[in-house]
Amino acid sequence: MPQPSHCPLDCPDACSLDVQVEAGRVVTVDGNSLNELTAGFICAKVRGLPELLYGKERLLHPLLRVGAKGTGSFERASWDDALGLVAAQMKGARDHYGGESIVQLSYGGSNGLLTQDTTDARLWRRLGASNLARNVCAVPTTRAAAEMYGKMPGVAFHDYVEARLIIVWGCNPGATGIHVLPFIREAQKRGARLVVVDPRRSKLARSADLHLAVAPGTDVAVALALGNWLFEQGHADAEFLASHAAEVDGYRARAARWNLATAADAAGVSVDDLQTLASWYAESNPAVIRCGWGLERNRNGCGAVAAVLALPAIAGKFGVRGGGYTMSNSRAFDLDATVAANEPASAARTINMNRLGRALLEATDPPVKVLFVYNANPVATLPDQERVLAGLARDDLFTVVFEQAHNDTVDWADVVLPATAMLEHAELSNGYGAMVLQHHGPVAEPVGEARPNYDVFTDLCDRLDLSREGDPNGPAELADAILGTSGFSREIEENGIALAPTGQRPVQMVDVTPWTSDGKIHLLPATLDDETGGEFYALRPDPATREFPLALISPAIDKMVSSTFGQTVRRQWPMQIHPDDAAPRGIADGDKVRVHNDLGEMHVLVQVTDRVRPGVLFLPKGLWSHHTLNGRTTNALVPDTYTDCGEGACFNDARVQVELLDA
Ligand SMILES: Nc1nc2c(c(=O)[nH]1)N[C@H]1C(S)=C(S)[C@@H](COP(=O)(O)OP(=O)(O)OC[C@H]3O[C@@H](n4cnc5c(=O)[nH]c(N)nc54)[C@H](O)[C@@H]3O)O[C@H]1N2
Ligand SMILES: Nc1nc2c(c(=O)[nH]1)N[C@H]1C(S)=C(S)[C@@H](COP(=O)(O)OP(=O)(O)OC[C@H]3O[C@@H](n4cnc5c(=O)[nH]c(N)nc54)[C@H](O)[C@@H]3O)O[C@H]1N2
Ligand code: SF4
Ligand SMILES: [Mo]
């Protein structure tokens, strides 16, 4: 009999799973239909989960460093010795330099509500450790969606079948959230048009009626020009705006800086294509926009997302099933794991994870003495990789890595702690696409001596004398603390799953209205405009130079979730380059190239293809050192600059030069 569980990974779909377990080991993983969206199928990577769980890279025991930092040479230790050493180092750092000299580095995209922000937050808060700004992803999108709409839930993927026009903007669901695809296909069968806005010609783009291959970072101009055109051509819904929107004039004045011709020029697309999109959007009802995260990862990211999310308000696309937009639906359940910390937030300094390298090398007040990494793989995923590596190489830094797999970050640890993986520990997760909440106990035995986060952080609190009477501990107490009196526990007990209080298919502006303080849609939010010094919605110039003219972008691929599953991709990964950029450099398909800028250099194989637009290179995010020729990945070329609002990461602002490696 398969056992029910769910997938907690960083993916909108939150699949419900059937897991076949034999002798405590996972044999097969499949989808069931408890979460309706899963509809009985899951992605190939999670079907291949046994390789992640039982492959040779899995960490089985605590380890202590024996060789030089970065070499990954360790000897086995007991949990008691390893945690004793970690606790002693933390205590020493706090006593000599203050709690802020301890920095935790976690992201937790692939974790649910039990394995991040519970007992771990308790430890950091009571230690007075530095706070962490977890800004590597989704901060610009969240800022825009929150300030404009209070993050009200969006159009459910099921309802895409009702749409006559679907615009997929800066999102690649073929890799990053496959369960919307059957609904897009069904809508197409019923005659809907599909538009994809993406610098790459993804599989979805190839099947679209219109593919607008904008240059990275230029979406703000395109979306504002569309907004302006809607007003100028009499397609703006004045009545809707008058009753539901604020700052209409302010928005209009900014949008009026662009017309279809100037925006087409800025984005490097044809004005005819932009005109087609504008006309289709004006005339199609229902029309839905799937806004993704690809457009946020640059200097204009927050303005771009806001300009896209403004369009359904201006054109009056809400109020019908299949009309409006979908961004993140994470607020459909307003759950906060940190209540289980049983400790209020501390006033310690905040370190932005996007500048980890600088924090390790440059912080002086106090310097960082202990770095504790869990639920993240910073060597693979953070900007300015060379600076991160230089920081990790510091001999006077004590680094703990609490991980599932021997990845590139583990190589730099002084102490390695083996973590349980999904299905080996209890988890409580809500989707950010699917509007469901799921809760399951472990279905498989932990491998080796791996332990769950909630137990290890409780143990560390005990060792540091930071545990208190009444702290919730263990997965059941933590879940009770988080769910409180919400009623979701009972719903899960009765039905195996809880549905969002707004229902799984809310119609925007009917079943859900903006969760902003005044209930209005804010088209030019004051907080965002202030944060940019009155320059919200500006198109900041492209960071390309004569020396470094090519844009290297690094969106997701289907084989991995960020860096997770990287060990299961055992071959080099080629960087895509357009023939127009390859030919003048004498580069042919399969060649080895050197990609470089002022921050670093990477040696990779290339694939010459027109699936990227000219001027754009593509190598995916999250690669491991074994995927390139010199062990460096895209992030070695990514600046640690911030987005226009929210101090997010500008992964797609890497500008580089490419040449044949052996030339
Ligand atoms: N299989 C798989 N699924 C995942 C993930 C994964 O790594 N693998 N990651 C998960 C996570 S952490 C996240 S945040 C989501 C992200 O999921 P998505 O929203 O799909 O985001 P990205 O993969 O960053 O980029 C999406 C698309 O945006 C394009 N793009 C890049 N720059 C621009 C731009 O300036 N403008 C426009 N219009 N398009 C641009 C890229 O070419 C890409 O095709 O997916 C989640 N799901
Ligand atoms: N170049 C480039 N880089 C990017 C991006 C990009 O677009 N371009 N996108 C970024 C995005 S969207 C994101 S979200 C970030 C993600 O950045 P990360 O969060 O660093 O990436 P993940 O691969 O999700 O790392 C999660 C790690 O936590 C471990 N882990 C999972 N569960 C547990 C657990 O229960 N306990 C412990 N102790 N460990 C656990 C996994 O094994 C894995 O190594 O990467 C960003 N990096
Ligand atoms: S990664 Fe996404 S598609 Fe794959 S099983 Fe998990 S939730 Fe489903
Ligand atoms: Mo992400």
JSON list of N, CA, C and O in Angstrom, two decimals, residues 167 169 195 197-198 212-215 217-230 251 255 258-270 273-275 277-278 295 303-304 307-308 311 537 539:
[
{"chain": "A", "resi": 167, "resn": "ILE", "atom": "N", "xyz": [-1.38, 35.23, -20.89]},
{"chain": "A", "resi": 167, "resn": "ILE", "atom": "CA", "xyz": [-0.06, 35.82, -21.06]},
{"chain": "A", "resi": 167, "resn": "ILE", "atom": "C", "xyz": [0.86, 35.25, -19.98]},
{"chain": "A", "resi": 167, "resn": "ILE", "atom": "O", "xyz": [0.60, 35.44, -18.79]},
{"chain": "A", "resi": 169, "resn": "TRP", "atom": "N", "xyz": [4.27, 35.60, -18.38]},
{"chain": "A", "resi": 169, "resn": "TRP", "atom": "CA", "xyz": [5.24, 36.71, -18.40]},
{"chain": "A", "resi": 169, "resn": "TRP", "atom": "C", "xyz": [6.39, 36.42, -17.42]},
{"chain": "A", "resi": 169, "resn": "TRP", "atom": "O", "xyz": [6.19, 36.40, -16.21]},
{"chain": "A", "resi": 195, "resn": "VAL", "atom": "N", "xyz": [0.35, 34.03, -25.16]},
{"chain": "A", "resi": 195, "resn": "VAL", "atom": "CA", "xyz": [1.48, 34.93, -25.40]},
{"chain": "A", "resi": 195, "resn": "VAL", "atom": "C", "xyz": [2.54, 34.64, -24.33]},
{"chain": "A", "resi": 195, "resn": "VAL", "atom": "O", "xyz": [2.20, 34.47, -23.16]},
{"chain": "A", "resi": 197, "resn": "VAL", "atom": "N", "xyz": [6.18, 36.11, -22.76]},
{"chain": "A", "resi": 197, "resn": "VAL", "atom": "CA", "xyz": [7.14, 37.21, -22.72]},
{"chain": "A", "resi": 197, "resn": "VAL", "atom": "C", "xyz": [8.40, 36.70, -22.03]},
{"chain": "A", "resi": 197, "resn": "VAL", "atom": "O", "xyz": [8.39, 36.47, -20.81]},
{"chain": "A", "resi": 198, "resn": "ASP", "atom": "N", "xyz": [9.45, 36.48, -22.79]},
{"chain": "A", "resi": 198, "resn": "ASP", "atom": "CA", "xyz": [10.63, 35.80, -22.25]},
{"chain": "A", "resi": 198, "resn": "ASP", "atom": "C", "xyz": [11.79, 35.96, -23.23]},
{"chain": "A", "resi": 198, "resn": "ASP", "atom": "O", "xyz": [11.61, 35.71, -24.43]},
{"chain": "A", "resi": 212, "resn": "LEU", "atom": "N", "xyz": [7.16, 37.27, -27.29]},
{"chain": "A", "resi": 212, "resn": "LEU", "atom": "CA", "xyz": [7.82, 38.57, -27.22]},
{"chain": "A", "resi": 212, "resn": "LEU", "atom": "C", "xyz": [9.15, 38.36, -26.49]},
{"chain": "A", "resi": 212, "resn": "LEU", "atom": "O", "xyz": [9.20, 38.25, -25.26]},
{"chain": "A", "resi": 213, "resn": "ALA", "atom": "N", "xyz": [10.23, 38.26, -27.27]},
{"chain": "A", "resi": 213, "resn": "ALA", "atom": "CA", "xyz": [11.54, 37.94, -26.68]},
{"chain": "A", "resi": 213, "resn": "ALA", "atom": "C", "xyz": [12.23, 39.22, -26.21]},
{"chain": "A", "resi": 213, "resn": "ALA", "atom": "O", "xyz": [13.20, 39.70, -26.81]},
{"chain": "A", "resi": 214, "resn": "VAL", "atom": "N", "xyz": [11.72, 39.77, -25.13]},
{"chain": "A", "resi": 214, "resn": "VAL", "atom": "CA", "xyz": [12.25, 41.04, -24.63]},
{"chain": "A", "resi": 214, "resn": "VAL", "atom": "C", "xyz": [13.68, 40.87, -24.14]},
{"chain": "A", "resi": 214, "resn": "VAL", "atom": "O", "xyz": [14.06, 39.80, -23.68]},
{"chain": "A", "resi": 215, "resn": "ALA", "atom": "N", "xyz": [14.46, 41.93, -24.21]},
{"chain": "A", "resi": 215, "resn": "ALA", "atom": "CA", "xyz": [15.79, 41.91, -23.61]},
{"chain": "A", "resi": 215, "resn": "ALA", "atom": "C", "xyz": [15.63, 41.88, -22.10]},
{"chain": "A", "resi": 215, "resn": "ALA", "atom": "O", "xyz": [14.72, 42.52, -21.56]},
{"chain": "A", "resi": 217, "resn": "GLY", "atom": "N", "xyz": [15.38, 42.56, -18.34]},
{"chain": "A", "resi": 217, "resn": "GLY", "atom": "CA", "xyz": [15.33, 43.80, -17.56]},
{"chain": "A", "resi": 217, "resn": "GLY", "atom": "C", "xyz": [14.55, 44.93, -18.18]},
{"chain": "A", "resi": 217, "resn": "GLY", "atom": "O", "xyz": [14.53, 46.03, -17.63]},
{"chain": "A", "resi": 218, "resn": "THR", "atom": "N", "xyz": [13.88, 44.68, -19.30]},
{"chain": "A", "resi": 218, "resn": "THR", "atom": "CA", "xyz": [13.18, 45.77, -19.99]},
{"chain": "A", "resi": 218, "resn": "THR", "atom": "C", "xyz": [11.66, 45.69, -19.88]},
{"chain": "A", "resi": 218, "resn": "THR", "atom": "O", "xyz": [10.95, 46.51, -20.47]},
{"chain": "A", "resi": 219, "resn": "ASP", "atom": "N", "xyz": [11.16, 44.75, -19.11]},
{"chain": "A", "resi": 219, "resn": "ASP", "atom": "CA", "xyz": [9.70, 44.55, -19.03]},
{"chain": "A", "resi": 219, "resn": "ASP", "atom": "C", "xyz": [8.95, 45.77, -18.55]},
{"chain": "A", "resi": 219, "resn": "ASP", "atom": "O", "xyz": [7.80, 45.99, -18.93]},
{"chain": "A", "resi": 220, "resn": "VAL", "atom": "N", "xyz": [9.59, 46.57, -17.69]},
{"chain": "A", "resi": 220, "resn": "VAL", "atom": "CA", "xyz": [8.88, 47.73, -17.14]},
{"chain": "A", "resi": 220, "resn": "VAL", "atom": "C", "xyz": [8.43, 48.66, -18.26]},
{"chain": "A", "resi": 220, "resn": "VAL", "atom": "O", "xyz": [7.31, 49.17, -18.25]},
{"chain": "A", "resi": 221, "resn": "ALA", "atom": "N", "xyz": [9.29, 48.85, -19.26]},
{"chain": "A", "resi": 221, "resn": "ALA", "atom": "CA", "xyz": [8.94, 49.73, -20.38]},
{"chain": "A", "resi": 221, "resn": "ALA", "atom": "C", "xyz": [7.78, 49.13, -21.18]},
{"chain": "A", "resi": 221, "resn": "ALA", "atom": "O", "xyz": [6.83, 49.83, -21.55]},
{"chain": "A", "resi": 222, "resn": "VAL", "atom": "N", "xyz": [7.84, 47.83, -21.42]},
{"chain": "A", "resi": 222, "resn": "VAL", "atom": "CA", "xyz": [6.80, 47.15, -22.20]},
{"chain": "A", "resi": 222, "resn": "VAL", "atom": "C", "xyz": [5.45, 47.25, -21.49]},
{"chain": "A", "resi": 222, "resn": "VAL", "atom": "O", "xyz": [4.43, 47.62, -22.10]},
{"chain": "A", "resi": 223, "resn": "ALA", "atom": "N", "xyz": [5.44, 46.94, -20.20]},
{"chain": "A", "resi": 223, "resn": "ALA", "atom": "CA", "xyz": [4.16, 46.92, -19.47]},
{"chain": "A", "resi": 223, "resn": "ALA", "atom": "C", "xyz": [3.60, 48.33, -19.32]},
{"chain": "A", "resi": 223, "resn": "ALA", "atom": "O", "xyz": [2.38, 48.54, -19.42]},
{"chain": "A", "resi": 224, "resn": "LEU", "atom": "N", "xyz": [4.46, 49.32, -19.09]},
{"chain": "A", "resi": 224, "resn": "LEU", "atom": "CA", "xyz": [3.96, 50.70, -18.98]},
{"chain": "A", "resi": 224, "resn": "LEU", "atom": "C", "xyz": [3.40, 51.18, -20.32]},
{"chain": "A", "resi": 224, "resn": "LEU", "atom": "O", "xyz": [2.36, 51.86, -20.37]},
{"chain": "A", "resi": 225, "resn": "ALA", "atom": "N", "xyz": [4.08, 50.82, -21.40]},
{"chain": "A", "resi": 225, "resn": "ALA", "atom": "CA", "xyz": [3.59, 51.23, -22.72]},
{"chain": "A", "resi": 225, "resn": "ALA", "atom": "C", "xyz": [2.21, 50.62, -23.00]},
{"chain": "A", "resi": 225, "resn": "ALA", "atom": "O", "xyz": [1.33, 51.28, -23.56]},
{"chain": "A", "resi": 226, "resn": "LEU", "atom": "N", "xyz": [2.03, 49.37, -22.59]},
{"chain": "A", "resi": 226, "resn": "LEU", "atom": "CA", "xyz": [0.71, 48.74, -22.76]},
{"chain": "A", "resi": 226, "resn": "LEU", "atom": "C", "xyz": [-0.34, 49.49, -21.94]},
{"chain": "A", "resi": 226, "resn": "LEU", "atom": "O", "xyz": [-1.45, 49.77, -22.43]},
{"chain": "A", "resi": 227, "resn": "GLY", "atom": "N", "xyz": [0.03, 49.86, -20.71]},
{"chain": "A", "resi": 227, "resn": "GLY", "atom": "CA", "xyz": [-0.91, 50.59, -19.85]},
{"chain": "A", "resi": 227, "resn": "GLY", "atom": "C", "xyz": [-1.26, 51.94, -20.47]},
{"chain": "A", "resi": 227, "resn": "GLY", "atom": "O", "xyz": [-2.44, 52.33, -20.53]},
{"chain": "A", "resi": 228, "resn": "ASN", "atom": "N", "xyz": [-0.27, 52.62, -20.94]},
{"chain": "A", "resi": 228, "resn": "ASN", "atom": "CA", "xyz": [-0.50, 53.91, -21.56]},
{"chain": "A", "resi": 228, "resn": "ASN", "atom": "C", "xyz": [-1.39, 53.79, -22.80]},
{"chain": "A", "resi": 228, "resn": "ASN", "atom": "O", "xyz": [-2.32, 54.57, -23.01]},
{"chain": "A", "resi": 229, "resn": "TRP", "atom": "N", "xyz": [-1.11, 52.77, -23.60]},
{"chain": "A", "resi": 229, "resn": "TRP", "atom": "CA", "xyz": [-1.91, 52.54, -24.81]},
{"chain": "A", "resi": 229, "resn": "TRP", "atom": "C", "xyz": [-3.37, 52.27, -24.45]},
{"chain": "A", "resi": 229, "resn": "TRP", "atom": "O", "xyz": [-4.29, 52.78, -25.11]},
{"chain": "A", "resi": 230, "resn": "LEU", "atom": "N", "xyz": [-3.59, 51.49, -23.40]},
{"chain": "A", "resi": 230, "resn": "LEU", "atom": "CA", "xyz": [-4.98, 51.20, -22.99]},
{"chain": "A", "resi": 230, "resn": "LEU", "atom": "C", "xyz": [-5.73, 52.49, -22.66]},
{"chain": "A", "resi": 230, "resn": "LEU", "atom": "O", "xyz": [-6.88, 52.68, -23.05]},
{"chain": "A", "resi": 251, "resn": "TYR", "atom": "N", "xyz": [0.11, 56.93, -11.65]},
{"chain": "A", "resi": 251, "resn": "TYR", "atom": "CA", "xyz": [0.51, 55.81, -12.52]},
{"chain": "A", "resi": 251, "resn": "TYR", "atom": "C", "xyz": [0.50, 56.27, -13.98]},
{"chain": "A", "resi": 251, "resn": "TYR", "atom": "O", "xyz": [1.42, 56.02, -14.75]},
{"chain": "A", "resi": 255, "resn": "ALA", "atom": "N", "xyz": [3.32, 56.08, -16.84]},
{"chain": "A", "resi": 255, "resn": "ALA", "atom": "CA", "xyz": [3.12, 55.22, -18.03]},
{"chain": "A", "resi": 255, "resn": "ALA", "atom": "C", "xyz": [3.24, 56.05, -19.31]},
{"chain": "A", "resi": 255, "resn": "ALA", "atom": "O", "xyz": [3.71, 55.56, -20.34]},
{"chain": "A", "resi": 258, "resn": "TRP", "atom": "N", "xyz": [6.03, 56.26, -21.94]},
{"chain": "A", "resi": 258, "resn": "TRP", "atom": "CA", "xyz": [6.31, 55.21, -22.92]},
{"chain": "A", "resi": 258, "resn": "TRP", "atom": "C", "xyz": [5.17, 55.08, -23.92]},
{"chain": "A", "resi": 258, "resn": "TRP", "atom": "O", "xyz": [4.00, 55.18, -23.55]},
{"chain": "A", "resi": 259, "resn": "ASN", "atom": "N", "xyz": [5.51, 54.85, -25.17]},
{"chain": "A", "resi": 259, "resn": "ASN", "atom": "CA", "xyz": [4.50, 54.40, -26.12]},
{"chain": "A", "resi": 259, "resn": "ASN", "atom": "C", "xyz": [4.99, 53.09, -26.73]},
{"chain": "A", "resi": 259, "resn": "ASN", "atom": "O", "xyz": [6.12, 52.65, -26.44]},
{"chain": "A", "resi": 260, "resn": "LEU", "atom": "N", "xyz": [4.17, 52.47, -27.57]},
{"chain": "A", "resi": 260, "resn": "LEU", "atom": "CA", "xyz": [4.54, 51.14, -28.07]},
{"chain": "A", "resi": 260, "resn": "LEU", "atom": "C", "xyz": [5.86, 51.18, -28.84]},
{"chain": "A", "resi": 260, "resn": "LEU", "atom": "O", "xyz": [6.67, 50.26, -28.74]},
{"chain": "A", "resi": 261, "resn": "ALA", "atom": "N", "xyz": [6.10, 52.26, -29.56]},
{"chain": "A", "resi": 261, "resn": "ALA", "atom": "CA", "xyz": [7.32, 52.34, -30.37]},
{"chain": "A", "resi": 261, "resn": "ALA", "atom": "C", "xyz": [8.57, 52.46, -29.49]},
{"chain": "A", "resi": 261, "resn": "ALA", "atom": "O", "xyz": [9.56, 51.75, -29.70]},
{"chain": "A", "resi": 262, "resn": "THR", "atom": "N", "xyz": [8.52, 53.36, -28.50]},
{"chain": "A", "resi": 262, "resn": "THR", "atom": "CA", "xyz": [9.71, 53.53, -27.66]},
{"chain": "A", "resi": 262, "resn": "THR", "atom": "C", "xyz": [9.96, 52.29, -26.80]},
{"chain": "A", "resi": 262, "resn": "THR", "atom": "O", "xyz": [11.11, 51.90, -26.56]},
{"chain": "A", "resi": 263, "resn": "ALA", "atom": "N", "xyz": [8.88, 51.66, -26.35]},
{"chain": "A", "resi": 263, "resn": "ALA", "atom": "CA", "xyz": [9.06, 50.46, -25.53]},
{"chain": "A", "resi": 263, "resn": "ALA", "atom": "C", "xyz": [9.60, 49.31, -26.38]},
{"chain": "A", "resi": 263, "resn": "ALA", "atom": "O", "xyz": [10.47, 48.55, -25.93]},
{"chain": "A", "resi": 264, "resn": "ALA", "atom": "N", "xyz": [9.08, 49.17, -27.59]},
{"chain": "A", "resi": 264, "resn": "ALA", "atom": "CA", "xyz": [9.58, 48.11, -28.48]},
{"chain": "A", "resi": 264, "resn": "ALA", "atom": "C", "xyz": [11.07, 48.31, -28.71]},
{"chain": "A", "resi": 264, "resn": "ALA", "atom": "O", "xyz": [11.85, 47.35, -28.70]},
{"chain": "A", "resi": 265, "resn": "ASP", "atom": "N", "xyz": [11.45, 49.54, -28.89]},
{"chain": "A", "resi": 265, "resn": "ASP", "atom": "CA", "xyz": [12.86, 49.86, -29.11]},
{"chain": "A", "resi": 265, "resn": "ASP", "atom": "C", "xyz": [13.70, 49.50, -27.87]},
{"chain": "A", "resi": 265, "resn": "ASP", "atom": "O", "xyz": [14.74, 48.86, -27.97]},
{"chain": "A", "resi": 266, "resn": "ALA", "atom": "N", "xyz": [13.20, 49.89, -26.70]},
{"chain": "A", "resi": 266, "resn": "ALA", "atom": "CA", "xyz": [13.94, 49.62, -25.46]},
{"chain": "A", "resi": 266, "resn": "ALA", "atom": "C", "xyz": [14.07, 48.11, -25.20]},
{"chain": "A", "resi": 266, "resn": "ALA", "atom": "O", "xyz": [15.08, 47.64, -24.69]},
{"chain": "A", "resi": 267, "resn": "ALA", "atom": "N", "xyz": [13.03, 47.37, -25.57]},
{"chain": "A", "resi": 267, "resn": "ALA", "atom": "CA", "xyz": [13.01, 45.93, -25.26]},
{"chain": "A", "resi": 267, "resn": "ALA", "atom": "C", "xyz": [13.60, 45.08, -26.39]},
{"chain": "A", "resi": 267, "resn": "ALA", "atom": "O", "xyz": [13.77, 43.87, -26.24]},
{"chain": "A", "resi": 268, "resn": "GLY", "atom": "N", "xyz": [13.87, 45.74, -27.53]},
{"chain": "A", "resi": 268, "resn": "GLY", "atom": "CA", "xyz": [14.43, 44.97, -28.65]},
{"chain": "A", "resi": 268, "resn": "GLY", "atom": "C", "xyz": [13.43, 44.03, -29.28]},
{"chain": "A", "resi": 268, "resn": "GLY", "atom": "O", "xyz": [13.78, 42.92, -29.70]},
{"chain": "A", "resi": 269, "resn": "VAL", "atom": "N", "xyz": [12.15, 44.43, -29.32]},
{"chain": "A", "resi": 269, "resn": "VAL", "atom": "CA", "xyz": [11.13, 43.62, -29.99]},
{"chain": "A", "resi": 269, "resn": "VAL", "atom": "C", "xyz": [10.46, 44.47, -31.07]},
{"chain": "A", "resi": 269, "resn": "VAL", "atom": "O", "xyz": [10.66, 45.69, -31.12]},
{"chain": "A", "resi": 270, "resn": "SER", "atom": "N", "xyz": [9.65, 43.84, -31.91]},
{"chain": "A", "resi": 270, "resn": "SER", "atom": "CA", "xyz": [9.06, 44.61, -32.99]},
{"chain": "A", "resi": 270, "resn": "SER", "atom": "C", "xyz": [7.81, 45.33, -32.49]},
{"chain": "A", "resi": 270, "resn": "SER", "atom": "O", "xyz": [7.06, 44.81, -31.66]},
{"chain": "A", "resi": 273, "resn": "ASP", "atom": "N", "xyz": [4.60, 43.42, -33.04]},
{"chain": "A", "resi": 273, "resn": "ASP", "atom": "CA", "xyz": [4.28, 42.39, -32.04]},
{"chain": "A", "resi": 273, "resn": "ASP", "atom": "C", "xyz": [3.68, 43.02, -30.78]},
{"chain": "A", "resi": 273, "resn": "ASP", "atom": "O", "xyz": [2.75, 42.48, -30.19]},
{"chain": "A", "resi": 274, "resn": "LEU", "atom": "N", "xyz": [4.24, 44.16, -30.39]},
{"chain": "A", "resi": 274, "resn": "LEU", "atom": "CA", "xyz": [3.72, 44.83, -29.19]},
{"chain": "A", "resi": 274, "resn": "LEU", "atom": "C", "xyz": [2.29, 45.33, -29.44]},
{"chain": "A", "resi": 274, "resn": "LEU", "atom": "O", "xyz": [1.42, 45.23, -28.57]},
{"chain": "A", "resi": 275, "resn": "GLN", "atom": "N", "xyz": [2.08, 45.82, -30.65]},
{"chain": "A", "resi": 275, "resn": "GLN", "atom": "CA", "xyz": [0.74, 46.27, -31.04]},
{"chain": "A", "resi": 275, "resn": "GLN", "atom": "C", "xyz": [-0.25, 45.09, -31.01]},
{"chain": "A", "resi": 275, "resn": "GLN", "atom": "O", "xyz": [-1.38, 45.23, -30.53]},
{"chain": "A", "resi": 277, "resn": "LEU", "atom": "N", "xyz": [-0.04, 42.38, -29.17]},
{"chain": "A", "resi": 277, "resn": "LEU", "atom": "CA", "xyz": [-0.31, 42.04, -27.77]},
{"chain": "A", "resi": 277, "resn": "LEU", "atom": "C", "xyz": [-1.30, 43.04, -27.18]},
{"chain": "A", "resi": 277, "resn": "LEU", "atom": "O", "xyz": [-2.27, 42.66, -26.50]},
{"chain": "A", "resi": 278, "resn": "ALA", "atom": "N", "xyz": [-1.08, 44.33, -27.44]},
{"chain": "A", "resi": 278, "resn": "ALA", "atom": "CA", "xyz": [-1.96, 45.36, -26.88]},
{"chain": "A", "resi": 278, "resn": "ALA", "atom": "C", "xyz": [-3.41, 45.14, -27.36]},
{"chain": "A", "resi": 278, "resn": "ALA", "atom": "O", "xyz": [-4.34, 45.14, -26.55]},
{"chain": "A", "resi": 295, "resn": "LEU", "atom": "N", "xyz": [11.31, 38.02, -14.27]},
{"chain": "A", "resi": 295, "resn": "LEU", "atom": "CA", "xyz": [11.45, 39.46, -14.55]},
{"chain": "A", "resi": 295, "resn": "LEU", "atom": "C", "xyz": [11.84, 40.28, -13.34]},
{"chain": "A", "resi": 295, "resn": "LEU", "atom": "O", "xyz": [12.10, 41.47, -13.46]},
{"chain": "A", "resi": 303, "resn": "GLY", "atom": "N", "xyz": [9.70, 47.30, -10.22]},
{"chain": "A", "resi": 303, "resn": "GLY", "atom": "CA", "xyz": [8.90, 48.15, -11.11]},
{"chain": "A", "resi": 303, "resn": "GLY", "atom": "C", "xyz": [8.28, 47.34, -12.24]},
{"chain": "A", "resi": 303, "resn": "GLY", "atom": "O", "xyz": [7.13, 47.57, -12.63]},
{"chain": "A", "resi": 304, "resn": "ALA", "atom": "N", "xyz": [9.05, 46.38, -12.75]},
{"chain": "A", "resi": 304, "resn": "ALA", "atom": "CA", "xyz": [8.54, 45.55, -13.85]},
{"chain": "A", "resi": 304, "resn": "ALA", "atom": "C", "xyz": [7.33, 44.73, -13.39]},
{"chain": "A", "resi": 304, "resn": "ALA", "atom": "O", "xyz": [6.30, 44.69, -14.07]},
{"chain": "A", "resi": 307, "resn": "ALA", "atom": "N", "xyz": [4.35, 46.95, -12.84]},
{"chain": "A", "resi": 307, "resn": "ALA", "atom": "CA", "xyz": [3.76, 47.43, -14.10]},
{"chain": "A", "resi": 307, "resn": "ALA", "atom": "C", "xyz": [2.94, 46.32, -14.77]},
{"chain": "A", "resi": 307, "resn": "ALA", "atom": "O", "xyz": [1.91, 46.58, -15.39]},
{"chain": "A", "resi": 308, "resn": "VAL", "atom": "N", "xyz": [3.38, 45.08, -14.62]},
{"chain": "A", "resi": 308, "resn": "VAL", "atom": "CA", "xyz": [2.62, 43.95, -15.18]},
{"chain": "A", "resi": 308, "resn": "VAL", "atom": "C", "xyz": [1.33, 43.76, -14.38]},
{"chain": "A", "resi": 308, "resn": "VAL", "atom": "O", "xyz": [0.24, 43.60, -14.94]},
{"chain": "A", "resi": 311, "resn": "LEU", "atom": "N", "xyz": [-1.78, 45.96, -15.10]},
{"chain": "A", "resi": 311, "resn": "LEU", "atom": "CA", "xyz": [-2.54, 45.86, -16.35]},
{"chain": "A", "resi": 311, "resn": "LEU", "atom": "C", "xyz": [-3.98, 45.35, -16.19]},
{"chain": "A", "resi": 311, "resn": "LEU", "atom": "O", "xyz": [-4.90, 45.95, -16.75]},
{"chain": "A", "resi": 537, "resn": "TYR", "atom": "N", "xyz": [9.10, 52.72, -11.32]},
{"chain": "A", "resi": 537, "resn": "TYR", "atom": "CA", "xyz": [8.74, 52.50, -12.73]},
{"chain": "A", "resi": 537, "resn": "TYR", "atom": "C", "xyz": [9.77, 53.06, -13.71]},
{"chain": "A", "resi": 537, "resn": "TYR", "atom": "O", "xyz": [9.50, 53.13, -14.90]},
{"chain": "A", "resi": 539, "resn": "LEU", "atom": "N", "xyz": [13.11, 52.92, -16.04]},
{"chain": "A", "resi": 539, "resn": "LEU", "atom": "CA", "xyz": [13.93, 51.91, -16.72]},
{"chain": "A", "resi": 539, "resn": "LEU", "atom": "C", "xyz": [15.39, 52.32, -16.53]},
{"chain": "A", "resi": 539, "resn": "LEU", "atom": "O", "xyz": [15.87, 53.25, -17.18]}
]
